[in-house]
Amino acid sequence: MAEFKSKFKKFGKTAVFLLVFILSSNSFVSSVYAAEEMDYITADTWFRLPIPKAYNVVGSINNIGSYGGEEKFFKDPQDIFIDGKDNIYIVDSGNKRIVVMNPDLKVIGVYHSPDKNKFNAPEGIFVDDNGDMYVADTGNSRIVHMSPAGELVEIFTNPESELVGSAKFSPTKLVISNTGYIYVVHGETIMAIDGNNEFRGLYGQTRIGYSLAETMVRILGSEQQKLQMSKRTASSYINVALGKDGMIYATSFDRDEGEIKKLNSIGNNIFRKYKTIGSGFTNPITDFIKKKILKSVVAGSTFKFGEYFDDEGNYIEPIFRDITVDQNGIVTVIEEQSGKIYQYDQEGNMLAAFGGVGEKVGEFSRPSAIAVNSKGRIYVVDRLNNNIQFFDPTEFILTVHEATSAYETGDYDLAYERWLQVLELHENYELAHAGIAKAYYKQSRFKESMKESKLANNRTLYSQAFDEYKYEVLRENFTLIILVGIVLLVAVFLFLKYSFRAARKAYWSFMENHHRKMSIGQGILYSYHALFHPIEAIEGVHNYRDRINLKSSFIIMIIAYIVRIAYIYIVHYPLASIDINDANAIFEAVKLLIIPVTWIIASFAVTAISDGESKISEIAFTTTMGLVPFIFINTPLMFISNLMSKTQQSWYGVFSAIVYIWMIIMFFLNMKLLNNYSFGKTLRMSIITVFVMLVVWLVAGMVYVLSARVIKFMIDLIKELKVNFL
């Protein structure tokens, strides 16, 4: 025995050593892999997907050297601008000056206020094609227009207008449009001023209306709620930039309207507010109520820029402090809270994300401004660290930019070539597959476009290609399709005819043979009969409840579960509510059966204390009959869906909604007929039952959480005991 213990102990030590070695080896491999810094994009669920390095930090600037006896170091730099010659203009706010550098980062000019008033906390600058500088001299409540030599041209102050009022003029950021208008961020609005310092209106403001829900708050809400609504304003802006297309790009606090905007000449946001991202099933009834009546955003359809969680998983409200647009139309923004740099194409697709808050190279403490030159180099002002870091693009992101630019300009062949190059660098880059899908679509290669769209997880693109492919197949095989359709319709008609006849026969057999217990097959057919004759079927169960066979109910549950799993695999891709790779068999079973099972329990409990006449066996049997509509409609629907795209999604959603409405009606009749309740009492008991169901779910959830914690504690305890024993 002692020898056995010795050998066991030796074996244990050896096992522990090997385990430690393996873990340390894995850690070494992981650390080596992590050393290869990866940037990322985000998936539909905000899951980060790594991509090859998009930008490399190549240097930083924190001083101007010994230029003309000027203060050497930057102090609270606020803004940066790069002109057409790649000269760099820095608003060195703490030193009350504008510093100009050439592309080689050599200082070529330092400009102070051209008049007797020194710059006072300037926050923004814009340089036109002639080299004229427009400085937002925030502390002095003015905009200073200087010549390329730094001489005073003119000063813009608060324009006179009733809409402006007497509020202090507080310009922070500005651009000069191709028409000569100054668009200046004043407070949280964009004000338009012409060359004569005349007010030309508030720009980029959406009409403030009230939805039905908000109107009810105005009528019935508390004074605090009404006060909060009275303070509601239209779009509130942070920064602006001028694109090569003449459009004004802006960042804002607007979560509903989009944090990044592309504004046309009349101030309308032509960036897509909402984008369907991997969306599957949507209920047309609830969507109509939300969109048309409540005027709210349908859950899961809102497209957001940036991220709402930092690297530690803490919730943040993104604040896009600055925005810049390069010559290819690539939109780059800096987010203050996370220190992340985000890059988007003209369709709002994220191309890359990198950076962060920290002390390491390539990270920031408080980023305040961003700009990009003609070669794609990004400059980021970190005003808390009083420096400017700059990043050069990699081959990967340059190829992505070329691909997106080629597509925007209509050169689909070049876009196709560049996206192929992107895939050679990173085979799982979804936007590359989307780009190739678009190119295939433009070339009328619809089947190939469908394949690439699926790889890109883009259901909208897939649907567009599928519609064209469907019409193409229809034109080429019209006669054959008509013949096949006729055959299928005849087959469906015959199936329904004889299955209804068999179900009716099973019902009468059950009703007439008072001394014979229901068989499993008879029970299934009986439930099928209840599909269109629920009242007589439920009354039959109530009258002869001792003869029902619950085994058939169990079989119906299994059939419904099989239909659910088959649905996941068979339903057409653009209409799928869940990705095959994300499907979980246990979760799907719970999701399908949790309502009928808890309804059985809650209904029996409620009716038992309310003079109900029903037994739990008949409640269980009639409740599972409510699953038959799910089987009856979804079985053919999953096959028919393969002829549908997102354009027919509303019709698909209607049939899906009918399933659940049908089931609810069955559950209601179940409660009423089994207990001989009046309509009013049935309604009250149903509401109470639903409440009890919610309580059951809550308790079950709490038990699950506590059980998981106990199990985790026991596992940790066993692990610790094993280590101590060995």
XYZ file of C-alpha atoms in Angstrom, residues 29-677:
649
model
C 2.997 30.716 -27.917
C 0.177 33.085 -26.996
C 2.584 35.781 -25.937
C 4.523 35.439 -29.171
C 1.288 35.632 -31.145
C 0.124 38.617 -29.108
C 3.396 40.356 -29.874
C 2.201 40.507 -33.460
C -0.005 43.533 -32.913
C -3.333 43.198 -34.657
C -5.816 45.895 -35.443
C -9.467 44.941 -35.835
C -12.932 45.566 -37.167
C -16.188 44.850 -35.348
C -18.824 42.296 -36.273
C -22.595 42.684 -35.958
C -22.543 41.918 -32.248
C -19.595 44.279 -31.582
C -17.333 41.259 -31.529
C -13.820 42.298 -32.529
C -12.350 40.536 -35.533
C -8.551 40.874 -35.878
C -7.108 42.142 -39.142
C -3.521 42.680 -40.308
C -1.845 45.814 -38.988
C -3.457 48.812 -40.673
C -1.158 51.581 -39.460
C 2.280 51.761 -37.886
C 3.201 54.590 -35.557
C 6.346 56.138 -36.999
C 7.024 59.122 -34.790
C 5.821 61.989 -32.671
C 6.299 65.750 -32.389
C 6.270 67.631 -29.104
C 8.336 70.706 -29.916
C 9.238 73.083 -32.727
C 12.969 73.107 -32.103
C 14.670 76.486 -31.885
C 12.548 78.392 -34.352
C 12.903 82.157 -34.027
C 13.120 82.215 -30.277
C 9.626 80.815 -29.937
C 8.525 78.661 -27.031
C 9.989 75.270 -27.847
C 7.327 72.866 -26.555
C 3.681 72.543 -27.446
C 1.198 73.465 -24.760
C -2.397 72.237 -24.937
C -2.537 71.732 -28.749
C -6.171 71.717 -29.861
C -6.425 71.235 -33.609
C -4.521 70.221 -36.721
C -5.063 70.875 -40.425
C -3.218 69.629 -43.517
C -3.455 71.645 -46.721
C -3.209 70.530 -50.351
C 0.607 70.671 -50.226
C 0.724 68.477 -47.106
C 1.799 71.412 -44.932
C 0.739 70.921 -41.321
C -1.030 73.640 -39.303
C -1.179 73.137 -35.525
C -3.300 75.182 -33.161
C -0.911 75.457 -30.198
C -3.589 76.850 -27.927
C -1.606 77.141 -24.684
C 1.098 79.137 -26.458
C -1.533 81.250 -28.296
C -0.095 80.581 -31.748
C -0.371 78.695 -35.004
C 2.621 76.501 -35.899
C 3.130 75.523 -39.547
C 5.361 72.629 -40.629
C 6.230 71.292 -44.058
C 5.787 67.598 -44.971
C 9.308 66.954 -43.613
C 8.158 68.248 -40.193
C 10.336 71.346 -40.356
C 8.807 74.524 -38.976
C 8.188 77.045 -41.755
C 6.096 79.528 -39.850
C 4.738 80.549 -36.467
C 1.798 82.952 -36.377
C 0.345 84.908 -33.530
C -2.736 87.062 -33.582
C -2.398 89.684 -36.323
C -3.961 92.412 -34.203
C -3.386 93.805 -30.715
C -5.606 91.118 -29.166
C -3.679 87.950 -28.540
C -5.230 84.611 -29.407
C -7.229 83.425 -26.421
C -7.687 79.656 -26.187
C -8.035 79.080 -29.955
C -9.558 75.664 -30.769
C -9.850 75.294 -34.533
C -8.284 76.152 -37.866
C -9.116 75.847 -41.566
C -6.821 76.707 -44.479
C -8.270 77.360 -47.940
C -6.689 76.593 -51.298
C -4.980 80.015 -51.353
C -3.257 79.383 -48.031
C -5.476 81.802 -46.105
C -5.930 80.773 -42.485
C -9.212 80.929 -40.569
C -8.705 80.561 -36.821
C -11.497 79.887 -34.323
C -10.305 82.243 -31.581
C -12.678 80.774 -29.045
C -11.727 82.806 -25.974
C -12.110 86.053 -27.895
C -15.474 85.010 -29.417
C -14.317 85.555 -32.986
C -12.960 83.998 -36.166
C -9.705 85.511 -37.409
C -8.998 85.427 -41.149
C -5.272 85.737 -41.914
C -3.305 85.787 -45.153
C -0.655 83.127 -45.879
C 1.866 85.590 -44.424
C -0.109 85.898 -41.193
C -1.522 89.353 -41.899
C -5.030 90.289 -40.819
C -7.651 90.073 -43.561
C -10.872 90.309 -41.564
C -12.541 89.310 -38.324
C -15.881 87.531 -37.986
C -17.856 88.060 -34.811
C -21.286 87.011 -33.661
C -23.664 87.667 -36.587
C -26.843 89.536 -35.875
C -29.938 87.348 -36.009
C -32.979 86.602 -33.891
C -32.113 82.902 -34.201
C -28.659 83.522 -32.750
C -29.898 85.623 -29.871
C -27.644 87.275 -27.338
C -25.690 84.136 -26.457
C -21.930 84.537 -26.419
C -20.314 83.632 -29.740
C -18.172 80.584 -29.056
C -16.604 79.226 -32.281
C -14.646 76.006 -31.782
C -14.279 74.282 -35.188
C -14.890 75.518 -38.709
C -14.677 74.835 -42.449
C -15.008 77.059 -45.507
C -17.272 75.595 -48.176
C -16.741 75.849 -51.912
C -19.369 78.609 -51.910
C -17.350 80.714 -49.464
C -19.671 80.141 -46.505
C -18.117 79.621 -43.092
C -19.634 76.661 -41.292
C -18.651 77.048 -37.671
C -19.395 74.861 -34.650
C -20.917 77.262 -32.136
C -21.883 75.564 -28.910
C -23.412 72.327 -30.207
C -24.816 73.778 -33.426
C -23.356 74.477 -36.853
C -23.835 78.090 -37.859
C -23.528 79.267 -41.469
C -21.955 82.711 -42.016
C -21.291 84.358 -45.368
C -18.294 86.508 -46.342
C -20.036 89.646 -45.047
C -20.464 88.172 -41.557
C -24.176 87.714 -42.209
C -26.016 84.854 -40.532
C -27.252 82.307 -43.070
C -28.944 79.820 -40.786
C -28.347 76.818 -38.605
C -26.984 73.961 -40.660
C -27.554 70.217 -40.355
C -30.556 70.447 -38.042
C -33.274 67.834 -38.244
C -36.856 68.815 -37.588
C -37.851 68.244 -33.996
C -41.124 66.397 -33.894
C -42.838 64.337 -31.253
C -43.791 60.712 -31.498
C -46.976 59.300 -30.014
C -45.093 58.098 -26.964
C -43.513 61.516 -26.444
C -46.852 63.244 -26.885
C -48.285 61.060 -24.121
C -45.410 62.128 -21.887
C -46.237 65.776 -22.629
C -49.858 65.166 -21.600
C -49.560 62.677 -18.751
C -45.899 62.845 -17.710
C -44.438 64.288 -14.537
C -43.138 67.834 -14.388
C -39.589 66.515 -14.418
C -40.273 64.462 -17.562
C -41.865 67.463 -19.275
C -38.914 69.661 -18.296
C -36.484 67.108 -19.716
C -38.403 67.019 -22.988
C -38.521 70.810 -23.182
C -34.718 70.822 -23.085
C -34.592 68.535 -26.058
C -32.632 69.956 -28.954
C -31.970 68.935 -32.499
C -28.676 67.554 -33.717
C -25.768 68.544 -31.475
C -22.348 68.750 -33.152
C -18.756 68.336 -32.013
C -16.619 68.857 -35.114
C -16.705 69.384 -38.882
C -14.511 68.598 -41.889
C -14.669 69.339 -45.608
C -14.448 66.429 -48.031
C -12.957 66.480 -51.512
C -16.502 66.063 -52.811
C -17.478 69.406 -51.283
C -19.655 67.737 -48.676
C -19.384 68.647 -45.015
C -18.682 65.749 -42.680
C -19.467 66.126 -39.015
C -19.367 64.313 -35.704
C -22.191 64.670 -33.238
C -23.726 63.345 -30.043
C -26.740 61.996 -31.950
C -27.123 58.298 -31.282
C -30.437 58.147 -33.122
C -29.456 60.124 -36.203
C -25.898 58.817 -36.409
C -22.758 60.002 -34.653
C -21.011 60.586 -37.996
C -22.828 62.596 -40.646
C -22.303 63.518 -44.264
C -24.257 66.707 -44.896
C -25.355 67.936 -48.308
C -25.889 71.539 -49.368
C -29.164 71.878 -47.470
C -27.871 70.130 -44.359
C -29.489 66.716 -44.775
C -27.537 63.719 -43.582
C -27.012 61.459 -46.581
C -24.990 58.912 -44.665
C -27.136 55.908 -43.948
C -28.715 56.298 -40.555
C -29.552 52.660 -40.264
C -27.883 49.667 -41.739
C -29.081 46.074 -41.591
C -26.168 44.218 -40.082
C -26.633 40.483 -40.222
C -30.310 40.926 -39.539
C -32.572 38.001 -39.842
C -36.229 37.697 -38.989
C -38.111 40.840 -38.155
C -41.739 40.860 -37.127
C -43.632 43.175 -39.500
C -46.390 43.807 -36.974
C -44.146 44.967 -34.139
C -41.861 46.740 -36.576
C -44.834 48.702 -37.962
C -45.896 49.726 -34.461
C -42.377 50.823 -33.553
C -41.592 52.620 -36.784
C -44.924 54.162 -37.755
C -46.762 54.626 -34.480
C -44.120 55.008 -31.784
C -41.570 56.266 -34.329
C -38.785 54.455 -32.595
C -35.882 52.470 -33.990
C -36.483 48.781 -34.558
C -34.222 46.780 -32.288
C -31.209 45.299 -34.004
C -31.348 47.566 -37.051
C -29.569 50.674 -35.792
C -26.115 51.112 -37.217
C -23.707 52.669 -34.740
C -20.254 54.042 -35.278
C -17.380 53.233 -32.977
C -17.882 50.962 -29.995
C -19.817 51.177 -26.764
C -17.402 49.227 -24.585
C -13.765 49.894 -23.811
C -11.001 47.254 -23.704
C -12.016 46.291 -20.144
C -15.661 45.829 -21.088
C -16.876 49.035 -19.424
C -19.770 50.839 -21.096
C -18.876 54.181 -22.655
C -20.654 56.811 -24.684
C -18.440 57.397 -27.707
C -17.372 61.001 -28.262
C -15.893 61.485 -31.712
C -13.711 64.471 -31.038
C -12.548 65.052 -34.617
C -13.077 63.831 -38.156
C -11.092 63.951 -41.383
C -11.743 62.756 -44.939
C -8.959 61.833 -47.351
C -8.850 62.154 -51.139
C -10.321 58.644 -51.519
C -13.349 59.503 -49.409
C -12.108 57.441 -46.462
C -13.549 58.823 -43.226
C -11.249 58.706 -40.180
C -12.364 59.728 -36.687
C -10.768 59.839 -33.262
C -12.829 58.763 -30.238
C -11.909 60.560 -27.051
C -13.065 58.064 -24.405
C -11.265 55.004 -25.718
C -8.514 56.753 -27.646
C -9.428 54.611 -30.665
C -9.045 55.662 -34.274
C -11.875 54.370 -36.459
C -11.933 54.355 -40.225
C -14.989 53.983 -42.497
C -15.807 53.902 -46.178
C -18.573 55.932 -47.839
C -21.170 53.295 -46.959
C -20.402 53.406 -43.255
C -18.495 50.104 -43.173
C -15.658 49.971 -40.651
C -12.325 49.441 -42.393
C -10.049 49.389 -39.356
C -9.793 50.324 -35.692
C -6.591 50.878 -33.747
C -5.001 52.955 -30.988
C -6.204 53.241 -27.420
C -5.751 55.066 -24.126
C -2.419 54.492 -22.432
C 1.222 55.452 -22.121
C 2.597 53.217 -24.884
C 3.635 54.438 -28.304
C 0.539 54.599 -30.500
C -1.747 55.309 -27.526
C -3.150 58.599 -26.241
C -4.156 60.351 -23.047
C -6.646 62.879 -24.409
C -6.794 63.006 -28.227
C -8.277 66.241 -29.544
C -7.735 66.324 -33.308
C -6.887 64.205 -36.330
C -5.790 64.883 -39.905
C -4.507 62.900 -42.890
C -2.180 63.927 -45.715
C -2.186 62.964 -49.394
C -0.054 59.861 -48.750
C -2.428 58.528 -46.117
C -0.293 59.476 -43.099
C -2.497 60.131 -40.062
C -1.600 62.817 -37.516
C -3.236 62.725 -34.073
C -3.045 65.565 -31.573
C -2.834 64.431 -27.932
C -3.416 67.631 -26.027
C -2.855 66.154 -22.566
C 0.574 64.824 -23.585
C 1.271 67.962 -25.627
C 2.376 66.009 -28.683
C 1.368 64.868 -32.126
C 1.810 61.224 -33.116
C 1.749 60.168 -36.747
C 0.976 56.832 -38.361
C 1.813 55.455 -41.800
C -0.551 53.081 -43.600
C 0.471 49.494 -44.293
C 0.181 47.690 -47.609
C -2.965 46.032 -46.324
C -4.976 49.167 -45.558
C -3.685 50.980 -48.673
C -5.021 48.130 -50.779
C -8.358 48.364 -48.943
C -8.491 52.102 -49.670
C -7.727 51.552 -53.353
C -10.467 48.936 -53.559
C -13.131 51.112 -51.930
C -12.106 54.129 -53.994
C -12.234 52.131 -57.242
C -15.733 50.930 -56.448
C -16.948 54.435 -55.571
C -15.635 55.762 -58.905
C -17.246 52.907 -60.863
C -14.029 51.050 -61.760
C -15.376 47.641 -60.761
C -12.655 45.653 -62.479
C -9.948 47.434 -60.499
C -12.008 47.085 -57.311
C -12.254 43.353 -57.965
C -8.479 43.055 -58.402
C -7.717 45.034 -55.258
C -10.186 43.077 -53.134
C -8.537 39.857 -54.302
C -5.225 41.282 -53.128
C -6.810 42.101 -49.773
C -7.967 38.489 -49.421
C -4.442 37.305 -50.127
C -3.337 39.394 -47.163
C -6.295 38.437 -44.962
C -8.681 35.757 -46.204
C -11.408 36.488 -43.638
C -11.766 40.216 -44.265
C -15.532 40.420 -44.789
C -15.490 43.716 -46.643
C -13.259 42.165 -49.311
C -15.833 39.472 -49.946
C -18.518 42.186 -50.027
C -16.456 44.197 -52.510
C -15.965 41.177 -54.774
C -19.696 40.435 -54.494
C -20.479 43.988 -55.656
C -18.060 43.625 -58.556
C -19.629 40.302 -59.569
C -23.069 41.913 -59.364
C -22.027 44.748 -61.689
C -20.681 42.107 -64.090
C -24.043 40.212 -63.957
C -22.328 37.226 -62.328
C -25.129 36.847 -59.820
C -24.425 33.322 -58.583
C -20.816 34.215 -57.765
C -22.063 37.422 -56.132
C -24.376 35.392 -53.892
C -21.498 33.186 -52.777
C -19.250 36.120 -51.912
C -22.098 37.979 -50.193
C -22.627 35.010 -47.923
C -18.922 34.938 -47.071
C -19.200 38.639 -46.304
C -22.238 37.997 -44.086
C -24.092 40.636 -46.072
C -27.719 39.631 -46.444
C -28.681 42.756 -48.359
C -26.086 42.154 -51.078
C -27.051 38.480 -51.208
C -30.719 39.368 -51.666
C -29.990 41.774 -54.510
C -27.953 39.154 -56.361
C -30.481 36.420 -55.584
C -33.390 38.432 -57.019
C -31.506 38.886 -60.277
C -30.402 35.247 -60.340
C -33.962 34.109 -59.632
C -35.365 36.119 -62.542
C -32.569 34.860 -64.774
C -33.398 31.210 -63.964
C -37.116 31.938 -64.377
C -36.606 33.378 -67.856
C -34.471 30.429 -68.973
C -36.652 27.670 -67.482
C -40.142 29.186 -67.435
C -42.013 26.193 -68.874
C -40.269 23.643 -66.661
C -40.857 25.754 -63.544
C -44.573 26.058 -64.339
C -44.885 22.283 -64.772
C -43.005 21.559 -61.530
C -45.163 24.133 -59.746
C -48.363 22.463 -60.935
C -47.120 19.052 -59.812
C -46.202 20.393 -56.385
C -49.568 22.132 -55.967
C -51.401 18.906 -56.833
C -49.218 16.955 -54.396
C -49.868 19.484 -51.605
C -53.601 19.420 -52.321
C -53.739 15.627 -52.148
C -51.664 15.574 -48.957
C -53.894 18.101 -47.228
C -57.052 16.351 -48.421
C -56.134 12.913 -47.133
C -54.369 14.156 -43.980
C -57.433 16.209 -42.989
C -59.612 13.156 -43.673
C -57.373 10.981 -41.470
C -57.394 13.597 -38.691
C -61.200 13.842 -38.825
C -61.456 10.061 -38.663
C -59.176 9.968 -35.613
C -61.338 12.569 -33.879
C -64.594 10.646 -34.427
C -62.963 7.379 -33.470
C -61.937 8.931 -30.166
C -65.367 10.412 -29.574
C -67.307 7.214 -30.394
C -65.139 4.599 -28.661
C -65.738 5.645 -25.068
C -63.938 2.691 -23.547
C -60.769 2.675 -25.624
C -57.691 4.661 -24.656
C -56.224 6.960 -27.303
C -53.265 5.511 -29.238
C -50.122 7.554 -29.950
C -50.922 7.852 -33.647
C -54.506 8.751 -32.879
C -53.346 11.427 -30.447
C -51.111 13.027 -33.084
C -53.891 13.025 -35.676
C -56.310 14.356 -33.062
C -53.984 17.313 -32.413
C -53.790 17.866 -36.163
C -57.600 17.971 -36.284
C -57.534 20.687 -33.596
C -55.666 22.903 -36.024
C -58.912 23.978 -37.711
C -61.436 22.698 -35.182
C -59.923 23.785 -31.848
C -63.177 24.223 -29.929
C -64.614 20.761 -30.553
C -61.186 19.175 -30.088
C -60.611 20.833 -26.693
C -64.167 20.022 -25.561
C -63.593 16.400 -26.580
C -60.450 16.234 -24.466
C -62.285 17.787 -21.517
C -65.172 15.328 -21.752
C -62.962 12.245 -22.124
C -59.770 13.370 -20.363
C -59.116 9.971 -18.810
C -58.575 8.449 -22.278
C -55.982 10.867 -23.657
C -52.432 9.691 -24.331
C -49.695 12.072 -23.176
C -47.111 10.091 -25.132
C -48.500 11.674 -28.290
C -47.948 15.116 -26.721
C -44.336 14.210 -26.104
C -43.998 13.109 -29.740
C -45.484 16.435 -30.918
C -42.881 18.301 -28.839
C -40.130 16.231 -30.474
C -41.562 16.909 -33.954
C -41.733 20.647 -33.211
C -38.111 20.554 -32.056
C -37.037 18.697 -35.216
C -38.856 21.306 -37.313
C -37.050 24.068 -35.420
C -33.622 22.510 -36.038
C -34.486 21.803 -39.685
C -35.642 25.406 -40.025
C -32.214 26.674 -38.959
C -30.507 24.611 -41.655
C -33.059 24.941 -44.465
C -34.432 28.502 -44.260
C -33.001 30.835 -46.873
C -29.904 32.716 -45.788
C -31.248 36.317 -46.044
C -34.260 35.390 -43.891
C -32.451 33.325 -41.256
C -32.959 34.464 -37.691
C -29.837 32.703 -36.456
C -26.543 31.724 -38.005
C -25.938 27.970 -38.293
C -22.587 28.340 -36.577
C -24.237 30.074 -33.623
C -27.015 27.502 -33.177
C -27.111 25.586 -29.904
C -29.310 22.466 -29.742
C -30.070 22.785 -26.023
C -30.758 26.502 -26.239
C -33.097 25.998 -29.198
C -35.007 23.324 -27.272
C -35.362 25.627 -24.288
C -36.386 28.568 -26.493
C -39.068 26.468 -28.204
C -40.503 24.643 -25.200
C -40.126 27.116 -22.361
C -43.434 28.856 -23.127
C -45.666 25.753 -23.482
C -44.049 23.949 -20.522
C -44.294 26.925 -18.159
C -47.822 27.624 -19.439
C -48.825 24.102 -18.408
C -47.377 24.562 -14.914
C -48.628 28.104 -14.376
C -52.062 27.446 -15.864
C -52.622 24.444 -13.614
C -51.472 26.373 -10.547
C -53.691 29.368 -11.296
C -56.827 27.410 -12.205
C -56.422 25.033 -9.255
C -56.949 27.897 -6.825
C -59.644 29.614 -8.908
C -62.379 26.990 -9.163
C -60.897 25.576 -12.326
C -62.085 22.203 -13.619
C -59.020 21.201 -15.618
C -56.536 18.466 -14.765
C -52.858 18.853 -15.543
C -53.010 15.982 -18.058
C -55.611 17.665 -20.245
C -53.839 21.033 -19.916
C -50.635 19.383 -21.112
C -52.376 17.634 -24.010
C -54.257 20.693 -25.260
C -51.223 22.957 -24.801
C -49.071 20.765 -27.034
C -51.876 20.973 -29.602
C -50.898 24.653 -29.746
C -47.527 23.597 -31.189
C -49.200 22.093 -34.257
C -49.556 25.517 -36.031
C -45.800 25.937 -35.558
C -45.220 22.586 -37.295
C -47.927 23.048 -39.924
C -46.812 26.498 -41.148
C -43.048 26.413 -40.611
C -42.526 23.085 -42.388
C -43.527 24.328 -45.861
C -42.413 27.885 -45.073
C -38.776 26.897 -44.562
C -38.713 25.447 -48.084
C -40.705 28.285 -49.659
C -38.307 30.777 -48.050
C -35.617 29.620 -50.469
C -37.553 31.434 -53.181
C -37.619 34.657 -51.134
C -35.137 37.429 -50.485
C -35.150 40.383 -48.109
C -37.525 42.194 -50.453
C -40.181 39.583 -49.592
C -39.252 39.549 -45.924
C -42.466 41.273 -44.906
C -44.561 38.445 -46.364
C -42.361 35.894 -44.686
C -42.710 37.771 -41.421
C -46.490 37.851 -41.710
C -46.687 34.048 -41.904
C -44.259 33.741 -39.001
C -46.397 36.142 -36.955
C -49.516 34.103 -37.782
C -47.889 31.083 -36.122
C -47.581 32.827 -32.776
C -50.995 34.492 -32.971
C -52.522 31.075 -33.717
C -50.709 29.541 -30.748
C -51.905 32.316 -28.416
C -55.509 31.748 -29.535
C -55.110 28.020 -28.866
C -53.756 28.708 -25.370
C -56.651 31.099 -24.671
C -59.280 28.594 -25.808
C -57.502 25.980 -23.773
C -57.960 28.052 -20.615
C -61.595 28.935 -21.368
C -63.025 25.593 -22.477
C -61.235 23.330 -19.999
C -62.459 25.406 -17.056
C -65.832 26.630 -18.387
C -64.787 30.253 -17.762
